[in-house]
Coordinates of C-alpha atoms and ligand atoms in Angstrom, one line a residue:
X1 CA 101.1 98.9 86.6
X2 CA 101.0 98.3 82.8
X3 CA 101.6 101.3 80.3
X4 CA 99.0 101.2 77.7
X5 CA 99.8 102.2 74.1
X6 CA 96.3 104.3 73.9
X7 CA 96.5 108.1 74.7
X8 CA 93.7 107.5 77.3
X9 CA 95.6 104.7 79.0
X10 CA 98.7 106.8 79.0
X11 CA 96.8 109.7 80.6
X12 CA 95.1 107.5 83.4
X13 CA 98.7 105.9 84.1
X14 CA 100.0 109.3 84.4
X15 CA 97.4 109.9 87.0
X16 CA 97.9 107.1 88.7
X17 CA 101.7 107.5 88.9
X18 CA 101.4 111.1 90.0
X19 CA 98.7 110.0 92.9
X20 CA 101.3 107.1 94.0
X21 CA 103.9 109.6 94.4
X22 CA 101.5 111.9 96.3
X23 CA 100.6 108.9 98.5
X24 CA 103.8 107.7 99.4
X25 CA 105.3 111.3 100.2
X26 CA 104.2 113.4 103.3
X27 CA 104.4 116.5 101.4
X28 CA 105.0 117.3 97.8
X29 CA 104.9 120.2 95.2
X30 CA 104.1 120.5 91.8
X31 CA 107.6 120.8 90.8
X32 CA 108.5 117.6 92.7
X33 CA 106.1 115.5 91.0
X34 CA 106.9 116.9 87.6
X35 CA 110.6 116.1 88.0
X36 CA 109.6 112.5 89.2
X37 CA 107.3 112.0 86.1
X38 CA 108.8 114.1 83.6
X39 CA 105.5 115.7 82.9
X40 CA 105.3 119.6 82.5
X41 CA 104.4 121.4 85.7
X42 CA 101.3 122.9 83.8
X43 CA 99.9 119.3 83.5
X44 CA 100.6 118.2 87.0
X45 CA 98.9 121.4 88.4
X46 CA 95.8 120.5 86.3
X47 CA 95.9 116.8 87.8
X48 CA 96.5 118.2 91.4
X49 CA 93.5 120.6 90.9
X50 CA 91.5 117.7 89.9
X51 CA 92.7 115.5 92.9
X52 CA 91.9 118.7 95.4
X53 CA 88.6 119.0 94.0
X54 CA 87.5 115.6 94.5
X55 CA 89.2 115.9 98.1
X56 CA 91.9 112.9 97.4
X57 CA 94.5 115.5 98.1
X58 CA 94.6 119.0 100.2
X59 CA 96.6 122.1 100.5
X60 CA 99.4 121.7 102.9
X61 CA 100.4 125.2 102.9
X62 CA 103.5 126.8 101.2
X63 CA 107.0 125.7 101.2
X64 CA 110.6 127.9 101.3
X65 CA 111.0 129.8 98.1
X66 CA 113.8 128.1 96.1
X67 CA 115.5 131.0 94.6
X68 CA 116.0 134.5 95.6
X69 CA 112.8 136.3 95.2
X70 CA 111.1 133.3 94.0
X71 CA 107.5 132.3 94.8
X72 CA 106.9 130.0 97.6
X73 CA 105.7 126.7 96.1
X74 CA 102.2 125.4 97.0
X75 CA 102.4 122.1 99.0
X76 CA 99.9 119.3 98.8
X77 CA 99.5 116.0 100.8
X78 CA 97.5 113.1 100.2
X79 CA 94.1 112.9 102.2
X80 CA 93.8 109.7 103.7
X81 CA 90.3 110.3 105.2
X82 CA 88.8 110.9 101.7
X83 CA 87.6 107.1 101.9
X84 CA 87.5 104.1 104.0
X85 CA 87.7 100.4 103.9
X86 CA 85.7 97.9 106.3
X87 CA 88.0 95.2 106.7
X88 CA 87.1 91.7 108.6
X89 CA 89.1 88.7 109.9
X90 CA 87.2 85.7 110.7
X91 CA 89.5 83.9 113.1
X92 CA 88.9 80.2 114.6
X93 CA 87.7 82.0 117.6
X94 CA 86.4 85.6 116.9
X95 CA 85.5 88.1 114.2
X96 CA 87.7 91.2 114.2
X97 CA 86.2 94.1 112.3
X98 CA 87.9 97.4 111.6
X99 CA 87.7 100.3 109.6
X100 CA 90.7 101.7 108.2
X101 CA 91.7 105.1 106.2
X102 CA 93.3 105.0 103.0
X103 CA 96.7 104.6 104.6
X104 CA 95.3 101.2 106.1
X105 CA 95.6 102.7 109.5
X106 CA 92.8 101.4 111.9
X107 CA 90.4 104.1 112.8
X108 CA 87.7 102.1 114.4
X109 CA 87.3 98.4 115.7
X110 CA 84.8 95.9 116.7
X111 CA 85.2 92.4 117.7
X112 CA 82.9 89.5 118.4
X113 CA 83.9 86.4 120.0
X114 CA 82.6 82.8 118.3
X115 CA 81.8 80.2 120.6
X116 CA 80.0 76.9 120.1
X117 CA 77.6 78.6 117.5
X118 CA 79.5 78.5 114.3
X119 CA 77.1 78.0 111.8
X120 CA 77.2 80.1 108.2
X121 CA 73.9 82.0 109.1
X122 CA 75.2 83.1 112.6
X123 CA 78.6 83.9 111.2
X124 CA 77.0 85.9 108.3
X125 CA 74.7 87.6 110.9
X126 CA 77.7 88.8 113.1
X127 CA 79.5 90.2 110.2
X128 CA 76.6 92.1 109.0
X129 CA 75.8 93.5 112.5
X130 CA 79.6 94.5 112.8
X131 CA 79.6 96.3 109.4
X132 CA 76.4 98.3 110.1
X133 CA 77.9 99.4 113.3
X134 CA 81.1 100.4 111.7
X135 CA 79.3 102.1 108.9
X136 CA 77.0 103.9 111.1
X137 CA 80.2 105.2 113.2
X138 CA 81.7 106.6 109.7
X139 CA 78.4 108.4 108.9
X140 CA 79.3 111.6 110.8
X141 CA 83.0 111.8 109.9
X142 CA 82.1 111.1 106.2
X143 CA 84.3 109.3 103.6
X144 CA 83.6 107.1 100.8
X145 CA 83.3 103.4 101.3
X146 CA 85.8 102.1 98.8
X147 CA 85.2 98.3 99.8
X148 CA 84.7 95.5 102.2
X149 CA 87.2 92.9 102.7
X150 CA 86.5 89.3 104.5
X151 CA 89.9 87.4 105.5
X152 CA 88.8 83.7 105.8
X153 CA 90.5 80.7 107.5
X154 CA 91.1 77.7 105.0
X155 CA 91.0 77.4 101.2
X156 CA 89.3 80.3 99.4
X157 CA 88.7 81.2 95.8
X158 CA 89.1 84.7 95.6
X159 CA 87.9 85.1 92.0
X160 CA 84.6 83.8 92.6
X161 CA 84.4 84.6 96.4
X162 CA 84.0 81.0 97.5
X163 CA 85.1 79.4 100.7
X164 CA 86.0 76.1 99.5
X165 CA 86.7 74.6 102.7
X166 CA 87.3 75.9 106.3
X167 CA 89.0 73.3 108.6
X168 CA 88.1 75.8 111.7
X169 CA 84.4 76.0 110.4
X170 CA 83.7 72.6 108.7
X171 CA 79.9 72.8 109.5
X172 CA 79.7 75.5 106.7
X173 CA 80.4 72.7 104.1
X174 CA 82.2 73.0 100.9
X175 CA 82.2 75.6 98.1
X176 CA 80.1 78.3 100.0
X177 CA 79.5 81.3 97.8
X178 CA 80.6 83.5 100.7
X179 CA 80.9 86.7 98.8
X180 CA 77.6 86.7 97.1
X181 CA 76.0 85.5 100.2
X182 CA 77.4 88.2 102.3
X183 CA 76.5 90.8 99.6
X184 CA 72.9 89.8 99.5
X185 CA 72.9 89.8 103.6
X186 CA 74.6 93.6 103.5
X187 CA 71.8 94.7 100.9
X188 CA 69.2 93.6 103.1
X189 CA 70.6 94.3 106.5
X190 CA 72.0 97.9 105.8
X191 CA 70.0 100.9 105.8
X192 CA 70.4 102.4 102.2
X193 CA 71.5 99.2 100.9
X194 CA 75.0 98.2 100.2
X195 CA 76.8 99.0 96.7
X196 CA 80.5 98.7 97.2
X197 CA 83.1 96.2 96.2
X198 CA 83.2 92.9 98.4
X199 CA 86.6 90.8 98.6
X200 CA 87.2 87.7 100.2
X201 CA 90.4 85.6 100.4
X202 CA 92.6 83.3 102.5
X203 CA 93.7 85.6 105.5
X204 CA 97.2 84.4 104.9
X205 CA 97.6 86.3 101.5
X206 CA 96.3 89.6 103.1
X207 CA 98.9 89.0 106.1
X208 CA 101.4 88.9 103.3
X209 CA 100.1 92.2 102.0
X210 CA 100.4 93.6 105.7
X211 CA 103.8 92.9 105.8
X212 CA 104.5 94.7 102.5
X213 CA 102.5 97.8 103.7
X214 CA 103.4 98.0 107.3
X215 CA 105.8 95.3 108.1
X216 CA 109.3 94.0 107.3
X217 CA 108.6 93.2 103.8
X218 CA 108.4 96.8 102.3
X219 CA 109.7 97.1 98.8
X220 CA 110.2 93.5 98.6
X221 CA 109.1 91.9 95.5
X222 CA 109.5 88.2 96.4
X223 CA 108.8 87.3 99.7
X224 CA 106.5 84.5 101.7
X225 CA 105.2 84.7 104.9
X226 CA 104.9 81.7 107.4
X227 CA 102.0 82.1 109.9
X228 CA 102.4 79.5 112.4
X229 CA 99.6 79.3 114.7
X230 CA 98.2 76.7 117.5
X231 CA 95.7 75.5 114.9
X232 CA 98.1 75.0 112.0
X233 CA 100.5 76.8 109.5
X234 CA 99.4 79.0 106.6
X235 CA 101.4 81.1 104.3
X236 CA 101.0 83.6 101.8
X237 CA 103.4 83.9 98.7
X238 CA 104.4 87.2 96.8
X239 CA 106.4 86.8 93.8
X240 CA 107.4 89.6 91.4
X241 CA 105.1 91.8 93.5
X242 CA 102.3 89.7 92.8
X243 CA 100.2 87.5 95.3
X244 CA 100.0 83.8 94.1
X245 CA 96.7 81.8 94.2
X246 CA 97.4 78.8 91.8
X247 CA 95.0 77.1 89.6
X248 CA 92.8 75.7 92.5
X249 CA 93.8 78.4 95.1
X250 CA 95.8 75.9 97.0
X251 CA 99.1 78.1 96.5
X252 CA 100.3 78.9 100.1
X253 CA 98.8 75.5 101.6
X254 CA 102.3 74.9 103.1
X255 CA 101.1 73.4 106.4
X256 CA 100.1 70.2 104.5
X257 CA 103.6 69.5 102.6
X258 CA 104.3 66.0 103.5
X259 CA 107.6 66.0 105.7
X260 CA 107.6 62.6 107.3
X261 CA 104.8 60.3 105.8
X262 CA 106.4 57.2 107.6
X263 CA 106.9 58.3 111.1
X264 CA 105.2 61.6 111.3
X265 CA 102.0 62.4 113.4
X266 CA 98.5 62.5 112.0
X267 CA 97.5 65.7 110.8
X268 CA 93.9 67.2 110.8
X269 CA 93.9 66.8 106.9
X270 CA 94.1 62.8 107.6
X271 CA 97.5 62.5 106.3
X272 CA 100.7 61.7 108.1
X273 CA 103.7 63.9 108.8
X274 CA 102.3 67.0 107.4
X275 CA 104.4 70.3 108.1
X276 CA 102.0 71.7 110.5
X277 CA 101.2 68.5 112.3
X278 CA 105.0 68.5 113.1
X279 CA 105.2 71.8 114.5
X280 CA 101.8 72.0 115.8
X281 CA 101.2 73.0 119.5
X282 CA 99.6 69.6 119.9
X283 CA 102.8 68.0 119.4
X284 CA 104.9 70.1 120.9
X285 CA 103.0 70.3 124.2
X286 CA 102.6 66.6 124.0
X287 CA 106.5 66.1 123.9
X288 CA 106.7 68.7 126.7
X289 CA 104.3 66.7 129.3
X290 CA 106.2 63.5 128.1
X291 CA 109.5 65.3 129.6
X292 CA 107.6 66.2 132.9
X293 CA 109.6 65.2 135.7
X294 CA 112.8 64.5 133.7
X295 CA 114.2 68.2 133.6
X296 CA 114.4 69.2 137.1
X297 CA 116.0 72.6 136.1
X298 CA 113.1 73.5 133.9
X299 CA 110.7 76.1 135.0
X300 CA 108.2 75.2 132.3
X301 CA 105.9 73.4 134.7
X302 CA 106.4 75.7 137.7
X303 CA 103.1 76.8 139.0
X304 CA 101.3 75.5 135.9
X305 CA 98.8 72.8 135.4
X306 CA 100.9 70.3 133.0
X307 CA 97.8 69.8 130.8
X308 CA 97.5 73.4 130.4
X309 CA 100.9 73.9 128.8
X310 CA 100.7 76.1 125.3
X311 CA 103.1 76.5 122.5
X312 CA 103.4 79.8 123.8
X313 CA 104.7 78.9 127.1
X314 CA 107.3 76.5 125.6
X315 CA 108.5 79.4 123.1
X316 CA 108.7 81.9 125.8
X317 CA 110.7 79.5 127.8
X318 CA 113.0 79.0 125.0
X319 CA 113.5 82.6 124.5
X320 CA 114.5 82.8 128.2
X321 CA 117.0 80.0 128.0
X322 CA 115.0 77.3 129.8
X323 CA 116.9 74.0 128.3
X324 CA 113.7 71.7 128.3
X325 CA 111.9 74.3 126.1
X326 CA 115.0 75.0 123.9
X327 CA 115.1 70.9 123.1
X328 CA 111.6 71.3 122.2
X329 CA 111.8 74.5 120.3
X330 CA 114.9 72.7 118.3
X331 CA 112.8 69.8 117.3
X332 CA 110.4 72.2 115.7
X333 CA 113.1 74.0 114.2
X334 CA 114.5 71.0 112.6
X335 CA 111.3 70.7 110.9
X336 CA 110.8 74.2 109.9
X337 CA 114.1 73.9 108.3
X338 CA 112.9 70.9 106.1
X339 CA 109.6 72.8 105.2
X340 CA 111.2 76.1 104.7
X341 CA 114.0 74.8 102.6
X342 CA 111.4 72.8 100.1
X343 CA 109.4 76.0 100.2
X344 CA 112.4 78.2 99.1
X345 CA 113.7 75.8 96.5
X346 CA 110.3 75.9 94.8
X347 CA 109.7 79.7 95.0
X348 CA 113.4 81.5 95.3
X349 CA 112.2 84.3 97.6
X350 CA 114.3 87.2 99.0
X351 CA 112.9 87.1 102.3
X352 CA 110.7 84.7 104.5
X353 CA 108.7 86.3 107.5
X354 CA 107.6 84.4 110.3
X355 CA 104.3 85.4 112.2
X356 CA 102.6 83.9 114.9
X357 CA 103.4 81.6 118.0
X358 CA 107.1 80.8 117.2
X359 CA 108.1 84.6 117.1
X360 CA 108.2 84.4 121.1
X361 CA 111.1 82.0 120.7
X362 CA 113.0 84.8 120.0
X363 CA 116.6 84.7 118.9
X364 CA 117.1 81.4 119.7
X365 CA 114.7 79.9 117.0
X366 CA 115.6 82.5 114.5
X367 CA 119.0 81.4 115.0
X368 CA 118.4 77.7 114.2
X369 CA 116.4 78.6 111.2
X370 CA 119.2 80.9 109.9
X371 CA 121.9 78.3 110.4
X372 CA 119.8 75.3 109.2
X373 CA 118.7 77.0 106.0
X374 CA 122.2 77.2 105.0
X375 CA 122.6 73.5 105.2
X376 CA 120.1 72.1 102.9
X377 CA 119.1 72.1 99.4
X378 CA 122.2 73.1 97.4
X379 CA 124.6 73.5 100.5
X380 CA 127.3 75.1 98.3
X381 CA 125.1 77.7 96.7
X382 CA 125.1 80.7 99.0
X383 CA 121.3 81.3 99.7
X384 CA 120.8 84.9 100.2
X385 CA 117.2 84.3 101.7
X386 CA 116.8 86.2 104.8
X387 CA 114.6 85.0 107.5
X388 CA 112.6 87.8 109.6
X389 CA 110.3 87.8 112.6
X390 CA 107.1 89.7 111.9
X391 CA 106.6 92.9 114.2
X392 CA 103.1 93.0 113.3
X393 CA 100.3 91.8 116.0
X394 CA 97.0 90.0 115.5
X395 CA 95.7 93.2 113.4
X396 CA 97.9 91.7 110.5
X397 CA 94.8 90.1 108.8
X398 CA 92.6 93.1 108.7
X399 CA 95.5 95.6 107.9
X400 CA 96.3 93.4 104.8
X401 CA 92.6 93.1 103.8
X402 CA 92.6 96.6 103.9
X403 CA 95.8 97.0 101.9
X404 CA 94.4 95.1 99.2
X405 CA 91.3 97.0 98.8
X406 CA 93.2 100.4 98.5
X407 CA 95.5 98.7 96.1
X408 CA 92.6 97.7 94.1
X409 CA 90.8 101.1 94.4
X410 CA 94.0 103.1 93.2
X411 CA 95.2 100.9 90.6
X412 CA 91.9 99.6 89.0
X413 CA 89.1 101.5 89.7
X414 CA 89.7 105.4 90.5
X415 CA 89.6 107.2 87.4
X416 CA 89.6 110.9 88.0
Ligands
ZN501 ZN1 98.0 67.8 106.5

């Protein structure tokens, strides 16, 4: 939040700071806020009265009196039901759509699976249908729609709302004006039209915001999430509190950092030895099948069709102590250490959050990463970067998208 020199900006700034304090506290009093931002109680009371009038803040009764015979202070709390967000995540095989309140807590959910029909008009229609259902559901409970957000896989230019390229939906083609197409679709497809802001970005960037809002990165200014799924690796980079996009929205495409151009496996991008190709489900499960019959003590293949072994099976086996699974996960960890080492030396984060399949490998994998990071890239310099697992599940995309919209609403749009 920048502090402007003009009195109007100063006033707006004070309003935002006051509201920020209220949003982050369970319950507040006028005196509490006034102490926090060094404004007179009269000014703060005026602000709160305005917030209460608009419905952003509600009364929370009276507190204990502070002095002998003193008046009991009026208490207030933020009203997260003042507004809502429709947040959508287009995954490689489904569309998750939720509404959240203004605390980014999910209040309703609709999921549509995506099968062989993957064309852009079809996906647009499904999204419009999901938004319509969710908004109809909100008719009774009320609240202001503060924005719609769509988290997409692949390269996204969030400024222009363009899906540059989606490896999971190649049929869409390149440079799809996703935001403007969806806006027109919603204007046509919703009763009463559509006039809320609409945002799109790469899901990994929103997943980073989810960690800051609800996960293990609360209060951390410099951190990176690495999401390793069966299909590939994505990342979201937050430096000095801001999400990074770069000149061409390539920032965070760490899956295609080349780690072994000579001998590495082919990647879906066409190159050899990309980070994501080396730790991919495809490579690790192929290594597992190549070891079939050579590790009689391993239970990886017990009761399973070798062709159906998944990365998840291997990771869970490693967590349980299965030696074959540990060897396979150690191979992936070796490449993770090189990849993360490069990412750390370029970005210098305080924290790296691992999301996705490898979380299932538990302390074993995390231990290998933490040890490995110490030995690479200036081994004599103590690297204080922490590596942690995400505790967020499959909702991290929609929660992060909602957190982005809520941040935009309170930081840029709301003027009481
Ligand atoms: Zn690649």
